[in-house]
PDB file of C-alpha atoms in Angstrom:
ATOM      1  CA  UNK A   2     104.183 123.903 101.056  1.00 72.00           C
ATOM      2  CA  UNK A   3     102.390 120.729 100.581  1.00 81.00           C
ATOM      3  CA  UNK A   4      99.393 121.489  98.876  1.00 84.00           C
ATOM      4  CA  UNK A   5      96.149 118.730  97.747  1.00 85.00           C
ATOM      5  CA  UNK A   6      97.616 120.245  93.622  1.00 88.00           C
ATOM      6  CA  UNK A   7     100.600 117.743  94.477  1.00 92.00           C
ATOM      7  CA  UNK A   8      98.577 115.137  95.254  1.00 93.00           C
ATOM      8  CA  UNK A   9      96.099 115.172  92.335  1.00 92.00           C
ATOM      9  CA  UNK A  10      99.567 114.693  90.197  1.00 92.00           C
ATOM     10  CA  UNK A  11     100.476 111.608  92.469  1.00 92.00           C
ATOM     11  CA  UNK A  12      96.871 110.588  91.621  1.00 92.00           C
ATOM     12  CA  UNK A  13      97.626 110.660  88.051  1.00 90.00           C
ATOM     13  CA  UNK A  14     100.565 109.245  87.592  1.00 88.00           C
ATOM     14  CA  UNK A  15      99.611 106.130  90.055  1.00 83.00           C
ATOM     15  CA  UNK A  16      96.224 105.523  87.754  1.00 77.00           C
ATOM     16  CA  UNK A  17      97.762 103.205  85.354  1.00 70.00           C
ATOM     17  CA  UNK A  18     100.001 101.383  88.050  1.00 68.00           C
ATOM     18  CA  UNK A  19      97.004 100.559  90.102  1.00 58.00           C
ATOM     19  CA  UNK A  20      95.650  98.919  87.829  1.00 56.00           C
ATOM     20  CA  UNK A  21      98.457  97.044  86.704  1.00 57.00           C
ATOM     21  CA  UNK A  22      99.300  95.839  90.212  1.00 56.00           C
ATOM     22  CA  UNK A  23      95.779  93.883  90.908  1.00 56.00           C
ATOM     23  CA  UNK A  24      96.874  90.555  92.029  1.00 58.00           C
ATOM     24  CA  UNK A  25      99.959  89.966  90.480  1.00 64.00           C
ATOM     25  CA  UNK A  26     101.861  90.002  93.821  1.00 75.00           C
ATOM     26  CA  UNK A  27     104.795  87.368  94.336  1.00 85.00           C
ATOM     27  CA  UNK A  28     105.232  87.830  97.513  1.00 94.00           C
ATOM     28  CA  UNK A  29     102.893  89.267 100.572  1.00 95.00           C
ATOM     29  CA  UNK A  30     104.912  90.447 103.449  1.00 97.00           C
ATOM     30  CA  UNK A  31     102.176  90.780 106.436  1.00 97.00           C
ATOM     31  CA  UNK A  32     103.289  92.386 110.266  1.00 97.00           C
ATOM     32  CA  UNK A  33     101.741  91.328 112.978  1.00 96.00           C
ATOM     33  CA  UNK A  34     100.078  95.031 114.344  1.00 96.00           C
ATOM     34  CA  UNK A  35      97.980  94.550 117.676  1.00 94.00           C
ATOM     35  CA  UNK A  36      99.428  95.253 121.560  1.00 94.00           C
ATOM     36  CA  UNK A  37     102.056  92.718 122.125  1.00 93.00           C
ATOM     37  CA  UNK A  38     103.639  93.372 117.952  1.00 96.00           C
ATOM     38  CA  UNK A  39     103.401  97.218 118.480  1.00 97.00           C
ATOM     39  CA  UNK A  40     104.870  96.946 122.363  1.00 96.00           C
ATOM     40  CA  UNK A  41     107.183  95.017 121.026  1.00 97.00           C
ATOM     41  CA  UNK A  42     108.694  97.293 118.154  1.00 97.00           C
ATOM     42  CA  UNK A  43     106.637  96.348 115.033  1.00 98.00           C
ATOM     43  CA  UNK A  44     106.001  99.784 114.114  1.00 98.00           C
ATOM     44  CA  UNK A  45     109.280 100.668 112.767  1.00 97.00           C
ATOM     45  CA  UNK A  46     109.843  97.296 111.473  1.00 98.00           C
ATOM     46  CA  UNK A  47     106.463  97.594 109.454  1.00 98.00           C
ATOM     47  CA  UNK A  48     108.156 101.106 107.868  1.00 97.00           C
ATOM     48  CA  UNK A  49     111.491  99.294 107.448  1.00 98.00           C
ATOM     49  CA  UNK A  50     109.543  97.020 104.882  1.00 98.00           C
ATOM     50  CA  UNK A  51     107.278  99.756 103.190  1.00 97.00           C
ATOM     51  CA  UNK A  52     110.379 101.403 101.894  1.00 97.00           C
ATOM     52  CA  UNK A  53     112.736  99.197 101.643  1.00 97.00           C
ATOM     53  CA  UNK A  54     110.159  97.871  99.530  1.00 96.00           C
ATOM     54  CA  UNK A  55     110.060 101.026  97.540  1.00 95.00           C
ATOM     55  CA  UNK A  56     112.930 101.685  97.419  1.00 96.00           C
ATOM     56  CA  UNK A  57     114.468  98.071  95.952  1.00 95.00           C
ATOM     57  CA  UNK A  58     111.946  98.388  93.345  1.00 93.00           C
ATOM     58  CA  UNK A  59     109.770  95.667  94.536  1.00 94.00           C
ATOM     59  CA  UNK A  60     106.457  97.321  94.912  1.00 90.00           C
ATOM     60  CA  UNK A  61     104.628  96.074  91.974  1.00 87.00           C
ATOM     61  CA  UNK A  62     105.807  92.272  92.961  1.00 91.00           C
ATOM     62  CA  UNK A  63     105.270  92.154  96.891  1.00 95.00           C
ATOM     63  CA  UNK A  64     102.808  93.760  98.738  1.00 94.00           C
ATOM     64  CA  UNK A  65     103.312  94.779 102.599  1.00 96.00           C
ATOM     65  CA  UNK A  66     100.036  94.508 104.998  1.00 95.00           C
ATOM     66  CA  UNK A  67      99.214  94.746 108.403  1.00 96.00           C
ATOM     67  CA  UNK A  68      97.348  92.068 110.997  1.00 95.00           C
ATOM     68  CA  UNK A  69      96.258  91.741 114.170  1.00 91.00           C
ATOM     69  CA  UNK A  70      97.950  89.293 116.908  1.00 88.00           C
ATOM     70  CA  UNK A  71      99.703  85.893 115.310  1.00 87.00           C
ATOM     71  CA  UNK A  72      99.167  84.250 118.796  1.00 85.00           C
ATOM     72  CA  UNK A  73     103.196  83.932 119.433  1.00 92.00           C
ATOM     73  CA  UNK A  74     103.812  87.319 121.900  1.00 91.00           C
ATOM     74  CA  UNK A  75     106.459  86.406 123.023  1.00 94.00           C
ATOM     75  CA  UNK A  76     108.392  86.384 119.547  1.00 96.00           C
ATOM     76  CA  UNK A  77     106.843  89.943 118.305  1.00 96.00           C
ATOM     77  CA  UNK A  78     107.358  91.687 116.306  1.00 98.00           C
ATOM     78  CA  UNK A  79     106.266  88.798 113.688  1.00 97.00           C
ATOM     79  CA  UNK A  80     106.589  89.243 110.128  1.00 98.00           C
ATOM     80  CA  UNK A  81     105.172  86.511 107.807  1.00 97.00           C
ATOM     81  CA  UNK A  82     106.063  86.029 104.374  1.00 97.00           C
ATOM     82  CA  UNK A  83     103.619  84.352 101.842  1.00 96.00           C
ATOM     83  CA  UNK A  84     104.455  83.367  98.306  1.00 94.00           C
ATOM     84  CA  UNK A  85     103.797  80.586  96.072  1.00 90.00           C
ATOM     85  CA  UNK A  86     104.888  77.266  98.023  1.00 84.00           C
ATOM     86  CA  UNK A  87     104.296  78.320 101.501  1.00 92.00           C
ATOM     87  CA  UNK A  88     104.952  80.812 104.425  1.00 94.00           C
ATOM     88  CA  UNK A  89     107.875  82.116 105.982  1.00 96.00           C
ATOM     89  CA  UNK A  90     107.441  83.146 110.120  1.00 97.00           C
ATOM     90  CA  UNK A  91     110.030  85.696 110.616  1.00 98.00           C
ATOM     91  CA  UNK A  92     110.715  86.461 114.842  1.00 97.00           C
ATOM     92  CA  UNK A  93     111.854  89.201 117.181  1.00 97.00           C
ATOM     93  CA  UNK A  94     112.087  91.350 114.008  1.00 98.00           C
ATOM     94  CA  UNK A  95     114.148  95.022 114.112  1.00 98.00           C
ATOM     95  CA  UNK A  96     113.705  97.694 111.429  1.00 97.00           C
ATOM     96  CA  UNK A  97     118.045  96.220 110.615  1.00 97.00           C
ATOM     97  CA  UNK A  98     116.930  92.644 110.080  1.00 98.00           C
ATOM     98  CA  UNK A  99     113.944  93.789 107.649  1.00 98.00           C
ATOM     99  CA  UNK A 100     116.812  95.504 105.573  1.00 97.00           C
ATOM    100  CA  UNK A 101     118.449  92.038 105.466  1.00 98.00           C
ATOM    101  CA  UNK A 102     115.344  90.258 104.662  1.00 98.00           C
ATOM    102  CA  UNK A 103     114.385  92.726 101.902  1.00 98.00           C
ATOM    103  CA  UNK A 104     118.191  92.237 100.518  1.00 97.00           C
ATOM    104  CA  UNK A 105     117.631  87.955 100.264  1.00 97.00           C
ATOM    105  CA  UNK A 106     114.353  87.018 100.838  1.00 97.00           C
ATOM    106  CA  UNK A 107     112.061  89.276  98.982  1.00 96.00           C
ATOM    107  CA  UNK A 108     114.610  90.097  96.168  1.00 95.00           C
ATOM    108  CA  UNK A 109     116.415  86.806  95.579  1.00 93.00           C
ATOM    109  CA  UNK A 110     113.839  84.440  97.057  1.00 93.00           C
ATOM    110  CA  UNK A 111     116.343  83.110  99.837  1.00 95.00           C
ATOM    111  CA  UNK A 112     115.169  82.733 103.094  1.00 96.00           C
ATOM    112  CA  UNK A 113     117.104  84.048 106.089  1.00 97.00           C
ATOM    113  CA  UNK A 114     116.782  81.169 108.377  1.00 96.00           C
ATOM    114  CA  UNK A 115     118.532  82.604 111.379  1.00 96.00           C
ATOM    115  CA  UNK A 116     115.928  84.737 111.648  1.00 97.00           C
ATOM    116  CA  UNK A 117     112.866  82.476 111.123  1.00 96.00           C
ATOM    117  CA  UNK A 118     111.079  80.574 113.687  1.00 88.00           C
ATOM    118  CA  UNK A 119     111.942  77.526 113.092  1.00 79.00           C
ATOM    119  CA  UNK A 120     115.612  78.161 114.031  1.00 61.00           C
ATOM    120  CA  UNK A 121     114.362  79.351 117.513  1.00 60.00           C
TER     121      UNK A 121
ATOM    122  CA  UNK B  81     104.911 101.153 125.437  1.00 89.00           C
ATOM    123  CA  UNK B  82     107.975 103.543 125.068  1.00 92.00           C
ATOM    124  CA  UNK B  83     105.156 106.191 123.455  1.00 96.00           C
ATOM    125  CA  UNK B  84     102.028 107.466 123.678  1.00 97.00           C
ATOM    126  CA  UNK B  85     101.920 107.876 120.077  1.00 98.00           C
ATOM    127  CA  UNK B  86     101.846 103.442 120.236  1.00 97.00           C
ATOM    128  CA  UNK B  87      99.267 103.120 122.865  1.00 97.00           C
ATOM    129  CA  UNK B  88      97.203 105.511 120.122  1.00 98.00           C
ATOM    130  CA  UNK B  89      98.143 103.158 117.202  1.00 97.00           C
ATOM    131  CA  UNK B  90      96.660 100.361 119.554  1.00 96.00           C
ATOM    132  CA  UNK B  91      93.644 101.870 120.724  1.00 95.00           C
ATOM    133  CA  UNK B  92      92.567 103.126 117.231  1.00 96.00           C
ATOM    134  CA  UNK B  93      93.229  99.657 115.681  1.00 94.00           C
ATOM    135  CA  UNK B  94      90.077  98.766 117.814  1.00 93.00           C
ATOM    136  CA  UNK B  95      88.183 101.422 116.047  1.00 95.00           C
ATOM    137  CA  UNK B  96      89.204  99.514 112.873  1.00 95.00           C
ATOM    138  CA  UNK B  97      88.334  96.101 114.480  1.00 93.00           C
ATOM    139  CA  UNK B  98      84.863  97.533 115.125  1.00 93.00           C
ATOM    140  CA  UNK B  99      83.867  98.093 111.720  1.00 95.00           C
ATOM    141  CA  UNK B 100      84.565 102.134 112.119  1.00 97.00           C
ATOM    142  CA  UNK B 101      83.861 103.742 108.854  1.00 98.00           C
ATOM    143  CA  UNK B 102      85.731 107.298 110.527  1.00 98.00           C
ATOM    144  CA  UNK B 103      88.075 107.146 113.221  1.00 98.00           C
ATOM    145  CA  UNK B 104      89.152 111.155 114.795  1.00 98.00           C
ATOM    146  CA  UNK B 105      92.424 111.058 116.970  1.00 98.00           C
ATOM    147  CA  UNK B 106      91.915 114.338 118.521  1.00 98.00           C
ATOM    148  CA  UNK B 107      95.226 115.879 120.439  1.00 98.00           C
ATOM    149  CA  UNK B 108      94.676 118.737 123.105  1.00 98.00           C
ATOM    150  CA  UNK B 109      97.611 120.078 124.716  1.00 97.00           C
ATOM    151  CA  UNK B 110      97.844 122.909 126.839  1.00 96.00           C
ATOM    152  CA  UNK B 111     100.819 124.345 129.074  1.00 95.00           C
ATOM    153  CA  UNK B 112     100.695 121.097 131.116  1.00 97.00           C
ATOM    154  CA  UNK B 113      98.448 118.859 129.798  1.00 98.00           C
ATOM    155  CA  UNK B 114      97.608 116.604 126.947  1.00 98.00           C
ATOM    156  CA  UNK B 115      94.202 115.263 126.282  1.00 98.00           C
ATOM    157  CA  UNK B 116      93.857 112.560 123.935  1.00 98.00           C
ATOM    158  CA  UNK B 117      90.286 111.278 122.440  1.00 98.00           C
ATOM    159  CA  UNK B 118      89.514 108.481 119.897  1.00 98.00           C
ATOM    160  CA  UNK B 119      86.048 108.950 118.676  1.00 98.00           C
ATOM    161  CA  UNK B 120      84.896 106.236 116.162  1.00 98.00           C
ATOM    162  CA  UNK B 121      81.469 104.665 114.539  1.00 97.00           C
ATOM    163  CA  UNK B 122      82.281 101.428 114.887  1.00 96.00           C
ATOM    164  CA  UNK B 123      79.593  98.831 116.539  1.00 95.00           C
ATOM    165  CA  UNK B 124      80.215  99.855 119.805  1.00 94.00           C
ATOM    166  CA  UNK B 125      79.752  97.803 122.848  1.00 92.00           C
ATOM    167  CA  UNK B 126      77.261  96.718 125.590  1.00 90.00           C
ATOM    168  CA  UNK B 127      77.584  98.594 129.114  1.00 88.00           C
ATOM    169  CA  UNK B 128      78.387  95.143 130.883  1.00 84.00           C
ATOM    170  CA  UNK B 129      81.821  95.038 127.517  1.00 85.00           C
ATOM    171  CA  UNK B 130      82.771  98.500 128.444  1.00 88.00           C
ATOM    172  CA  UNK B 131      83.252  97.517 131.961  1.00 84.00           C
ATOM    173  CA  UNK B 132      85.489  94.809 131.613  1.00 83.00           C
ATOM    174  CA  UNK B 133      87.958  95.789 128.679  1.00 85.00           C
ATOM    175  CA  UNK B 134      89.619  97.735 131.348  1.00 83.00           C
ATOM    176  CA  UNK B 135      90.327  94.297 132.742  1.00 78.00           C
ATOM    177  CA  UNK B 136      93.494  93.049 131.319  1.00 76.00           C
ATOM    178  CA  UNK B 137      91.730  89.468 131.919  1.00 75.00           C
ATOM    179  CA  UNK B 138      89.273  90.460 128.878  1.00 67.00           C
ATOM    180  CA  UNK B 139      89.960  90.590 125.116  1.00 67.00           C
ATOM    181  CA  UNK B 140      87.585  89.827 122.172  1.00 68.00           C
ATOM    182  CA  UNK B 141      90.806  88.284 120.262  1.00 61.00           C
ATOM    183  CA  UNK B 142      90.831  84.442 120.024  1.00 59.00           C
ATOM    184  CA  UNK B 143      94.636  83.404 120.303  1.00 55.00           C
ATOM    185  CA  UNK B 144      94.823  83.931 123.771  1.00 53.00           C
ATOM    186  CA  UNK B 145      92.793  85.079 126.792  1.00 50.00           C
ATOM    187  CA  UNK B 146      94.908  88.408 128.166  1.00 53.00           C
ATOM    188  CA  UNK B 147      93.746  92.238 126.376  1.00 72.00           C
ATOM    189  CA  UNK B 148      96.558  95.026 127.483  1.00 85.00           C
ATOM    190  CA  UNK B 149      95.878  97.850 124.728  1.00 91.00           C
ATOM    191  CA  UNK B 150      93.140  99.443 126.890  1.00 92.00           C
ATOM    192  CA  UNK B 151      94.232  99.053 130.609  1.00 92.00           C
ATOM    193  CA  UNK B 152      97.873 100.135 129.365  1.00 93.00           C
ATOM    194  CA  UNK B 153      96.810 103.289 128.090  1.00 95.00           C
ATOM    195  CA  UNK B 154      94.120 104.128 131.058  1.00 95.00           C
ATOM    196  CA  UNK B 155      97.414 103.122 133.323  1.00 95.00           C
ATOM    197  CA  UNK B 156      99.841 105.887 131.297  1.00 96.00           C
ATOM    198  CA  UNK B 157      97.065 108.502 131.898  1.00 97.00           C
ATOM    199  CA  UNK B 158      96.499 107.751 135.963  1.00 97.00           C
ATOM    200  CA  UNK B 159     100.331 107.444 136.329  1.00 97.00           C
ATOM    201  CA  UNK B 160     100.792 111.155 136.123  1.00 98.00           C
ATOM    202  CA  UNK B 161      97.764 112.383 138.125  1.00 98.00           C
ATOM    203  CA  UNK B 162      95.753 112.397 134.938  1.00 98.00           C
ATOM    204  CA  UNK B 163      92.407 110.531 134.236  1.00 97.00           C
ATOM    205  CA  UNK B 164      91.237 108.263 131.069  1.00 97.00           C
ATOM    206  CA  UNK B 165      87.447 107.162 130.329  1.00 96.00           C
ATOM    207  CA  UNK B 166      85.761 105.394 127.505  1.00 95.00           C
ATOM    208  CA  UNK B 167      82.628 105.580 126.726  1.00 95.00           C
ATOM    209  CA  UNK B 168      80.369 103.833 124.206  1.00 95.00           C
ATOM    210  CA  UNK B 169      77.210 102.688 122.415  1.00 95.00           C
ATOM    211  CA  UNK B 170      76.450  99.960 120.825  1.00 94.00           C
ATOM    212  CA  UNK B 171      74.529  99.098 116.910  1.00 94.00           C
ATOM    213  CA  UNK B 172      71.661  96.952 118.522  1.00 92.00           C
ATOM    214  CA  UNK B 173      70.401 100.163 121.354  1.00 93.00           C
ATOM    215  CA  UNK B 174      71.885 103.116 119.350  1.00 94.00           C
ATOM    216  CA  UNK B 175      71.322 101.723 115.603  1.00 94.00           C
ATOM    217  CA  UNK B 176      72.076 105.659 114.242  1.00 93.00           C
ATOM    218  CA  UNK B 177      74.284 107.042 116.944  1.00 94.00           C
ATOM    219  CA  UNK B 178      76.653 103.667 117.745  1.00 97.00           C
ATOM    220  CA  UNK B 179      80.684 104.153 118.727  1.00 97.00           C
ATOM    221  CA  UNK B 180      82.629 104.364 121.185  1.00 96.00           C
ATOM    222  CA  UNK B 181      85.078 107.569 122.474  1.00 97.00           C
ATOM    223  CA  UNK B 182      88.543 106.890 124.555  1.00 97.00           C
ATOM    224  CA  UNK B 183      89.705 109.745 126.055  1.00 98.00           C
ATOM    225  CA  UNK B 184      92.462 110.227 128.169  1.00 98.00           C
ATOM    226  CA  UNK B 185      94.105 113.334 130.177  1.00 98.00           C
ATOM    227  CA  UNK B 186      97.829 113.337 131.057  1.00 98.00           C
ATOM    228  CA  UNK B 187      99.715 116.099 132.999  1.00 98.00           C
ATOM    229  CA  UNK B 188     102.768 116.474 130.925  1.00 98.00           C
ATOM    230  CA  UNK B 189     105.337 117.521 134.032  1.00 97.00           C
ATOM    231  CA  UNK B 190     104.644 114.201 135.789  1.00 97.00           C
ATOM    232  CA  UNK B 191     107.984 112.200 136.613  1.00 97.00           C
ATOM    233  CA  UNK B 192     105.513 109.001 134.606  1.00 97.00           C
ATOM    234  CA  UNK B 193     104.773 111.101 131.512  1.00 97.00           C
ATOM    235  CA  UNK B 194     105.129 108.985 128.691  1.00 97.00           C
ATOM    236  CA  UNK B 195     106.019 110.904 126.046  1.00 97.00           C
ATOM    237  CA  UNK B 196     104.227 111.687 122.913  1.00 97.00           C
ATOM    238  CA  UNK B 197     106.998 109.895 120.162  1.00 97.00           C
ATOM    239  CA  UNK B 198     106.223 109.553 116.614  1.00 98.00           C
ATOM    240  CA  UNK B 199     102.533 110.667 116.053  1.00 98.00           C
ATOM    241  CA  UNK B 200     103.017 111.073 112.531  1.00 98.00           C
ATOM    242  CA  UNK B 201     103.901 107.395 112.447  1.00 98.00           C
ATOM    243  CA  UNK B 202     101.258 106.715 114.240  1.00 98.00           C
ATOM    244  CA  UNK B 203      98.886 108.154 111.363  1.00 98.00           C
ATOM    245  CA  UNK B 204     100.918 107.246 108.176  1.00 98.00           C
ATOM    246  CA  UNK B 205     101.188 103.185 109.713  1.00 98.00           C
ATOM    247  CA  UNK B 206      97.236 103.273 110.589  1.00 98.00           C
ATOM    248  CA  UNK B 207      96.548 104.560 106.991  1.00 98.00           C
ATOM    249  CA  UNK B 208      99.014 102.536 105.350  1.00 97.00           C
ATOM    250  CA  UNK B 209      97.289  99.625 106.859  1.00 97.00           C
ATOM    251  CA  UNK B 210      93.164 100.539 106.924  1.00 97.00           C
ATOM    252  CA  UNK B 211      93.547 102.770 103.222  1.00 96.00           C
ATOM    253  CA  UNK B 212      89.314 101.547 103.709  1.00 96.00           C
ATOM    254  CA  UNK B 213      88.564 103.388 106.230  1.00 97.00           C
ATOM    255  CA  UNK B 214      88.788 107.167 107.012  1.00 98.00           C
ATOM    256  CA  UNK B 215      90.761 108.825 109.378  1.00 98.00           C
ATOM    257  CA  UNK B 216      90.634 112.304 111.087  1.00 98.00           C
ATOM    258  CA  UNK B 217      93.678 113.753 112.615  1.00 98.00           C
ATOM    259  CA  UNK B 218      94.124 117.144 114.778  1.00 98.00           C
ATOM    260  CA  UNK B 219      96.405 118.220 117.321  1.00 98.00           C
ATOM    261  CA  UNK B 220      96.058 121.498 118.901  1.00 98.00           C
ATOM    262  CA  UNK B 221      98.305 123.586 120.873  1.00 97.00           C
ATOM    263  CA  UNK B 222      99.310 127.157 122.091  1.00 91.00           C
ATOM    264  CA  UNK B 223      96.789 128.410 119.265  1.00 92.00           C
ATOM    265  CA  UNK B 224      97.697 126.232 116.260  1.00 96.00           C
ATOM    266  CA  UNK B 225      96.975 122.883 115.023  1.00 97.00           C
ATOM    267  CA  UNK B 226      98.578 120.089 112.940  1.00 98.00           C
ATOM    268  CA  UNK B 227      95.424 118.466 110.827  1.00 97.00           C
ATOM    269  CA  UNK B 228      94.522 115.596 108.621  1.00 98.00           C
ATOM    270  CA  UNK B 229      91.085 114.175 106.841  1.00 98.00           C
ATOM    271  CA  UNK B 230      91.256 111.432 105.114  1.00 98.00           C
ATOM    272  CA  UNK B 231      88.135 112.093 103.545  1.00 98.00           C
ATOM    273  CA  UNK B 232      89.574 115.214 101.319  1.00 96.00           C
ATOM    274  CA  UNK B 233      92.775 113.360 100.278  1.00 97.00           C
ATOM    275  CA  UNK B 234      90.340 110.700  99.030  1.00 96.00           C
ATOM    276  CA  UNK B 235      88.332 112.888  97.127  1.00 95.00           C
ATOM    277  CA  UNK B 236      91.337 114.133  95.370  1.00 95.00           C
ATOM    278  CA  UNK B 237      92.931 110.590  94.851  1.00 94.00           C
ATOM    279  CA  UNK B 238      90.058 109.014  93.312  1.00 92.00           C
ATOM    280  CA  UNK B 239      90.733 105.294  92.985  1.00 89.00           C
ATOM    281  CA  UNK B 240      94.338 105.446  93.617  1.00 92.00           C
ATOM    282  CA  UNK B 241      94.635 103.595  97.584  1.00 93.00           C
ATOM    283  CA  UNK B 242      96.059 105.919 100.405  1.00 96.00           C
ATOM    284  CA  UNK B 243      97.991 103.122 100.755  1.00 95.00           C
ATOM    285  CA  UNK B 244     100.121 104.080  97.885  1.00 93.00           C
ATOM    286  CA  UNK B 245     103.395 104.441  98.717  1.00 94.00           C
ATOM    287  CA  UNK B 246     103.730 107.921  97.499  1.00 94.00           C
ATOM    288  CA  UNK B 247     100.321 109.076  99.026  1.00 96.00           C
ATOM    289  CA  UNK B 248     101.613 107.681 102.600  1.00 97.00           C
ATOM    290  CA  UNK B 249     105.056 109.649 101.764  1.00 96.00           C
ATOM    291  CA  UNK B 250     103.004 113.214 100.887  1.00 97.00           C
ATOM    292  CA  UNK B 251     101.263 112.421 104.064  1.00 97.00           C
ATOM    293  CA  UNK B 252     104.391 112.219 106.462  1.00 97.00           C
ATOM    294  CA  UNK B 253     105.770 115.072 104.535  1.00 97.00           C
ATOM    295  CA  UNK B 254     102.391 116.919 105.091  1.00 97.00           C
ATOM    296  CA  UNK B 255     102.218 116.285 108.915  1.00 97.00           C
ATOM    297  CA  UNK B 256     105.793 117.269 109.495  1.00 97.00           C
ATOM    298  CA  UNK B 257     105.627 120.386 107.440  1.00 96.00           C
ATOM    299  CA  UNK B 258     102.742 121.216 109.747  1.00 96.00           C
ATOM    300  CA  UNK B 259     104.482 120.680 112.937  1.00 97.00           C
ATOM    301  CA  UNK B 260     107.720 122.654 112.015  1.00 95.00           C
ATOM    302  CA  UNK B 261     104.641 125.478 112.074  1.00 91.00           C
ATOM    303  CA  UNK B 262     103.259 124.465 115.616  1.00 91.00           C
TER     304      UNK B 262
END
C-alpha cells in the first residue's frame, strides 16, 4: 500500500535538490493546456515530456510547465521551447514526436525542424 | 473531447484561472449514472457572466473570441438525457462565500456517453501544472471511493513542490492502487 510514510521519505530526499534546482534551468519546455491543446491531444504529450524528462536525466536542467491557449488552435497541441537565444514553436505535437524532441532538442540542443512551425 | 476525464481537466483549469485557492472534483456514480461537480473559491462571476459562458461566442481569453470548454461539457451531459448547471458567486457581492460549482449528470447507458478515460491523468496533469494551488479529489461508487487532498500531501511534503516528479509519480501510483480497490 501507498502510505503518506513513503512520501515523507520522497520529501527528504528531494530537500536538497530543490534547492539546488532554483533557476538554473537551460531549457523551459511549456504545453499549451486550455480547450483547443487538451481537445487536441496535449495531455499525453504534456506526460510524454514529464518523463521523458525524468527519465533522460534532464530534470535539474529543463523544466516542463503548463499554459493556457498560444492563440494558434488549429496547430495544438503546441509545445514551446525557451532557452538562452530564443524560442522554439513545436506543432501538432504526439506523445512519439516528444520522445524525438527529448532525444535532439532538449539533450543535444538540436532543433527538430520538421516539426516546428516554421516548416508548416 | 474523446473523455470526460478532458472536459474535467478543462473545466477545472478555470477554477485555476479564477484565482481558486481549493478546487474539489467530486465523482458520483451510481448503477447508471455519473454526476460530476467542480466546486472552487475562485472570484466567481456576475449573474449576467454565468449566463453567457454557456455561449460558445463568449470567452474571457484574449487570443481569440470563441470559449468551447463550458458549452462542450454541458453538451456531453444533455447528449445522454442527462443535465449540467453551474452556478456561481462572485468576490465583489459574496466577499466570504465567492466560487463557482459545475455540475453535471450523465446517464452512463446512453448510445452518447462519453466515457470517463484517464481520471487519474486528469489529477496528476492538473497538479503537475498548479503544485500552488490545492486540489480535492473523490470518486464514489457502489459503496467505495477513490480519494485525494492535496492539502495532507502538502503537509507532509513541506517545501518540496507536488510538482516533483516523484510526488506526481506516488500520486498516480496512489490513485490507481485505489481504484484496483473500487
Amino acid at each position: 500500500m501507498k502510505s503518506l510514510a513513503e512520501l515523507q521519505a520522497i520529501r527528504d530526499k528531494m530537500k536538497d535538490k530543490v534547492v539546488l534546482r532554483e533557476g538554473v534551468d537551460e531549457r523551459r519546455v511549456v504545453v499549451g493546456m486550455a480547450t483547443c491543446g487538451i481537445s487536441a491531444g496535449a495531455r499525453p504529450v504534456l506526460n510524454a515530456f514529464v518523463e521523458g524528462v525524468n527519465a533522460e536525466g534532464l530534470a535539474s536542467k529543463v523544466s516542463v510547465t503548463q499554459t493556457g491557449c498560444i492563440g494558434l488552435c488549429q496547430y495544438e497541441p503546441i509545445v514551446e521551447v525557451y532557452e538562452a537565444g530564443g524560442k522554439t514553436t513545436y506543432v501538432k505535437m504526439t506523445a512519439e514526436k516528444a520522445k524525438k524532441v527529448i532525444d535532439e532538442h532538449l539533450k543535444n540542443g538540436k532543433v527538430v525542424s520538421e516539426y516546428t512551425l516554421a516548416d508548416k | 473531447m474523446k473523455e470526460l476525464s478532458l472536459n474535467i481537466l478543462d473545466i477545472t483549469e478555470n477554477s485555476v484561472k479564477a484565482g481558486a485557492t481549493l478546487t474539489s472534483i467530486l465523482l458520483t456514480e451510481a448503477d447508471d449514472t455519473l454526476e460530476i461537480k467542480i466546486v472552487d473559491d475562485g472570484c466567481g462571476m456576475s449573474e449576467e457572466v454565468v449566463k453567457k459562458v454557456i455561449d460558445p461566442f463568449y470567452t474571457t481569453r484574449t487570443t481569440r473570441d470563441v470559449g468551447m470548454g463550458v458549452p462542450l461539457f454541458k453538451l456531453c451531459a444533455e447528449q445522454t438525457g442527462g443535465s449540467f448547471s453551474i452556478v456561481s458567486r462572485d468576490k465583489e457581492h459574496h466577499p466570504d462565500s465567492h466560487g463557482t460549482t459545475v455540475s453535471a449528470l450523465f446517464f452512463k447507458n446512453h448510445i452518447d456517453y462519453t466515457p470517463l478515460g484517464d481520471i487519474v491523468a486528469t489529477i496528476t496533469t492538473l497538479i503537475q501544472g498548479h503544485p500552488d494551488t490545492d486540489f480535492l479529489f473523490r470518486h464514489q461508487k457502489g459503496g467505495g471511493e477513490v480519494t485525494l487532498d492535496t492539502r495532507e500531501l502538502r503537509e507532509v511534503l513541506g517545501d518540496v513542490p507536488l510538482s516533483e516528479y516523484d510526488v506526481i509519480k506516488w500520486i498516480e501510483a496512489y490513485l490507481n492502487e485505489q481504484y484496483l480497490n473500487l
